Amino acid sequence: MAQFQFVMRSGPTPGVTFPLEGDQLTIGRDSTNGVAINDAEVSRKHARLMFQGGKYVLEDLGSTNGTFVNGQRLSGPVVLKSGDVVSLGEQIVLMYDAISADAGATVAVSRKAVQAAIPAAQPSAPQYAAPAYSQPASTPYGAAPQQVQGGTKKSNTTPIIIGAGVLLFLCLCAGFLFWVDATYRWCILFPFISGC
């Protein structure tokens, strides 16, 4: 039996692989979906995959931004072929592919599946389930530094210092020109100006 997968080409986690398993999967922003993509362009329940006759059939579930296969917006169910490009809205692009198992591939796995795979009978050592892929949290520009293990996360103040310096320079120039104009010193300071 062939195995199928989506590989994210563009979106929040480029390069991540989503293995497709089961007779019916939903794609959407909600974490309960078989293929969960946390992006504002993706609806909570965006599309559905149904396994029929050895192939996956893709169907849009009335999503806001639409589901596209090879650039064509879906108006009904479409049978996917290996190499098809599936887009959710304009920014999320997934490559559909038939695969053979690759032990070195990056695979998106749900937290429940990771926790289920950890043996329950290990009372002596604490159990930690790490997600298969973790995206670094982004700090909005200008936000306060966050506490990180071993210290404080420093924000880059260089753009702020440069901006303040440019603003100060412009204010000084404007003040100087205002002073020259108010004290009628144009001809004294700038004798090359015509009319002096």
Coordinates of C-alpha atoms in Angstrom, one line a residue:
M1 CA 0.0 0.0 0.0
A2 CA 1.3 3.4 -0.9
Q3 CA 1.8 6.0 1.7
F4 CA 0.9 9.7 1.1
Q5 CA 2.0 12.9 2.6
F6 CA 1.9 16.7 2.4
V7 CA 5.1 18.7 2.5
M8 CA 4.7 22.4 3.3
R9 CA 6.4 24.5 0.6
S10 CA 5.3 27.9 2.0
G11 CA 3.5 28.8 5.2
P12 CA 4.3 28.9 8.9
T13 CA 6.5 25.8 8.9
P14 CA 8.2 25.3 5.5
G15 CA 9.7 21.8 5.0
V16 CA 7.5 20.1 7.6
T17 CA 5.9 16.8 6.4
F18 CA 2.3 15.8 7.3
P19 CA 1.8 12.0 6.8
L20 CA -1.7 11.2 5.6
E21 CA -3.2 8.2 7.4
G22 CA -6.8 7.1 7.7
D23 CA -9.9 7.0 5.6
Q24 CA -10.9 10.6 6.4
L25 CA -8.8 13.6 7.5
T26 CA -9.7 17.2 7.9
I27 CA -7.2 20.1 7.2
G28 CA -7.6 23.3 9.3
R29 CA -6.3 25.7 11.9
D30 CA -7.9 23.8 14.8
S31 CA -5.5 21.4 16.6
T32 CA -8.0 18.6 16.4
N33 CA -7.6 18.3 12.6
G34 CA -5.5 15.5 11.1
V35 CA -3.5 18.1 9.3
A36 CA -3.3 21.1 11.7
I37 CA -1.8 24.3 10.2
N38 CA -1.9 27.2 12.7
D39 CA -2.2 30.2 10.3
A40 CA -4.9 33.0 10.1
E41 CA -5.4 32.3 6.4
V42 CA -6.6 28.7 7.2
S43 CA -10.2 28.2 8.4
R44 CA -10.8 26.1 11.5
K45 CA -12.1 23.2 9.3
H46 CA -10.8 24.2 5.9
A47 CA -10.9 21.1 3.8
R48 CA -11.4 17.3 4.0
L49 CA -9.4 14.4 2.6
M50 CA -11.2 11.1 1.9
F51 CA -9.3 7.8 1.0
Q52 CA -11.3 6.2 -1.8
G53 CA -10.0 3.4 -4.2
G54 CA -6.4 3.8 -3.1
K55 CA -6.3 7.6 -3.7
Y56 CA -7.1 10.7 -1.6
V57 CA -10.0 12.9 -2.7
L58 CA -9.8 16.6 -1.5
E59 CA -12.8 18.7 -0.9
D60 CA -13.2 22.3 0.4
L61 CA -15.4 22.7 3.5
G62 CA -16.7 26.2 2.7
S63 CA -13.4 27.8 3.8
T64 CA -13.1 31.6 3.7
N65 CA -10.0 31.8 1.6
G66 CA -10.6 28.8 -0.6
T67 CA -8.7 25.5 -1.4
F68 CA -6.8 25.3 -4.7
V69 CA -5.2 22.3 -6.6
N70 CA -2.6 23.4 -9.1
G71 CA -3.9 26.9 -9.1
Q72 CA -7.6 26.0 -9.7
R73 CA -10.1 26.8 -6.9
L74 CA -12.1 23.7 -5.8
S75 CA -15.8 23.8 -6.5
G76 CA -16.2 20.1 -5.8
P77 CA -14.2 17.0 -4.8
V78 CA -10.9 16.4 -6.7
V79 CA -8.7 13.2 -6.8
L80 CA -5.2 14.1 -5.9
K81 CA -2.2 12.9 -7.9
S82 CA 1.4 12.7 -6.7
G83 CA 3.1 16.1 -7.4
D84 CA -0.2 18.1 -7.1
V85 CA 0.2 21.5 -5.4
V86 CA -2.5 22.2 -2.9
S87 CA -2.9 25.8 -1.7
L88 CA -5.0 27.0 1.3
G89 CA -5.7 30.6 0.6
E90 CA -2.8 32.5 -1.0
Q91 CA 0.1 31.9 1.4
I92 CA -0.1 28.2 2.4
V93 CA 1.3 25.8 -0.2
L94 CA 1.5 22.1 0.3
M95 CA 3.0 19.5 -2.1
Y96 CA 1.1 16.2 -2.3
D97 CA 3.2 13.1 -2.7
A98 CA 3.2 9.3 -2.6
I99 CA 6.2 8.2 -0.5
S100 CA 8.2 5.3 0.7
A101 CA 9.1 5.4 4.4
D102 CA 12.2 7.6 5.2
A103 CA 13.5 7.3 8.7
G104 CA 15.4 10.6 8.4
A105 CA 12.3 12.7 7.3
T106 CA 11.0 15.6 9.5
V107 CA 7.4 14.5 10.4
A108 CA 4.7 16.5 12.1
V109 CA 3.2 14.3 14.8
S110 CA 0.4 15.2 17.2
R111 CA 1.3 15.6 20.9
K112 CA -1.2 12.8 21.7
A113 CA 0.6 10.4 19.4
V114 CA 4.0 11.2 21.0
Q115 CA 2.6 10.7 24.5
A116 CA 0.9 7.4 23.5
A117 CA 4.2 6.1 22.2
I118 CA 6.0 6.6 25.6
P119 CA 5.8 3.5 27.8
A120 CA 3.6 4.0 30.8
A121 CA 5.6 1.8 33.2
Q122 CA 8.7 4.0 33.9
P123 CA 7.9 5.3 37.4
S124 CA 11.6 6.0 38.3
A125 CA 12.3 8.7 35.7
P126 CA 10.2 11.6 34.7
Q127 CA 8.7 11.5 31.2
Y128 CA 9.0 14.3 28.8
A129 CA 7.3 14.4 25.4
A130 CA 8.9 16.8 23.0
P131 CA 6.9 17.9 19.9
A132 CA 8.3 16.7 16.6
Y133 CA 8.6 20.3 15.4
S134 CA 8.7 23.4 17.5
Q135 CA 8.7 26.9 16.0
P136 CA 10.4 29.6 17.9
A137 CA 8.0 32.0 19.5
S138 CA 8.2 35.5 17.9
T139 CA 8.2 38.6 20.0
P140 CA 6.3 41.5 18.5
Y141 CA 8.5 44.5 17.7
G142 CA 8.7 46.8 20.8
A143 CA 7.5 44.1 23.2
A144 CA 9.2 43.7 26.6
P145 CA 11.9 41.0 26.8
Q146 CA 10.7 37.6 27.8
Q147 CA 12.3 35.5 30.5
V148 CA 14.3 32.6 29.0
Q149 CA 16.2 29.9 30.9
G150 CA 19.5 31.3 32.0
G151 CA 18.7 35.0 31.6
T152 CA 16.7 37.6 29.8
K153 CA 16.0 37.6 26.1
K154 CA 17.5 40.9 24.8
S155 CA 15.7 43.0 22.2
N156 CA 17.7 44.6 19.4
T157 CA 17.9 48.4 20.2
T158 CA 20.1 49.4 17.2
P159 CA 17.1 50.5 15.0
I160 CA 15.7 52.6 17.9
I161 CA 19.1 54.3 18.5
I162 CA 19.6 55.0 14.8
G163 CA 16.0 56.4 14.4
A164 CA 16.5 58.6 17.5
G165 CA 19.8 59.9 16.1
V166 CA 18.3 60.7 12.6
L167 CA 15.3 62.5 14.3
L168 CA 17.7 64.5 16.5
F169 CA 19.8 65.5 13.4
L170 CA 16.7 66.6 11.5
C171 CA 15.5 68.7 14.5
L172 CA 18.9 70.4 14.8
C173 CA 19.0 71.2 11.0
A174 CA 15.5 72.6 11.2
G175 CA 16.3 74.7 14.2
F176 CA 19.5 76.0 12.6
L177 CA 17.6 77.0 9.4
F178 CA 14.9 78.7 11.5
W179 CA 17.5 80.7 13.5
V180 CA 19.2 81.7 10.2
D181 CA 15.9 82.9 8.7
A182 CA 14.8 84.7 11.9
T183 CA 18.0 86.6 12.3
Y184 CA 18.4 87.5 8.6
R185 CA 21.8 85.8 8.3
W186 CA 21.3 84.1 5.0
C187 CA 23.8 86.4 3.2
I188 CA 26.4 86.2 6.0
L189 CA 26.4 82.5 6.2
F190 CA 25.6 81.6 2.6
P191 CA 27.2 84.4 0.4
F192 CA 26.9 82.2 -2.7
I193 CA 23.1 82.5 -2.6
S194 CA 21.9 84.8 -5.5
G195 CA 20.4 88.1 -4.3
C196 CA 22.8 88.7 -1.4

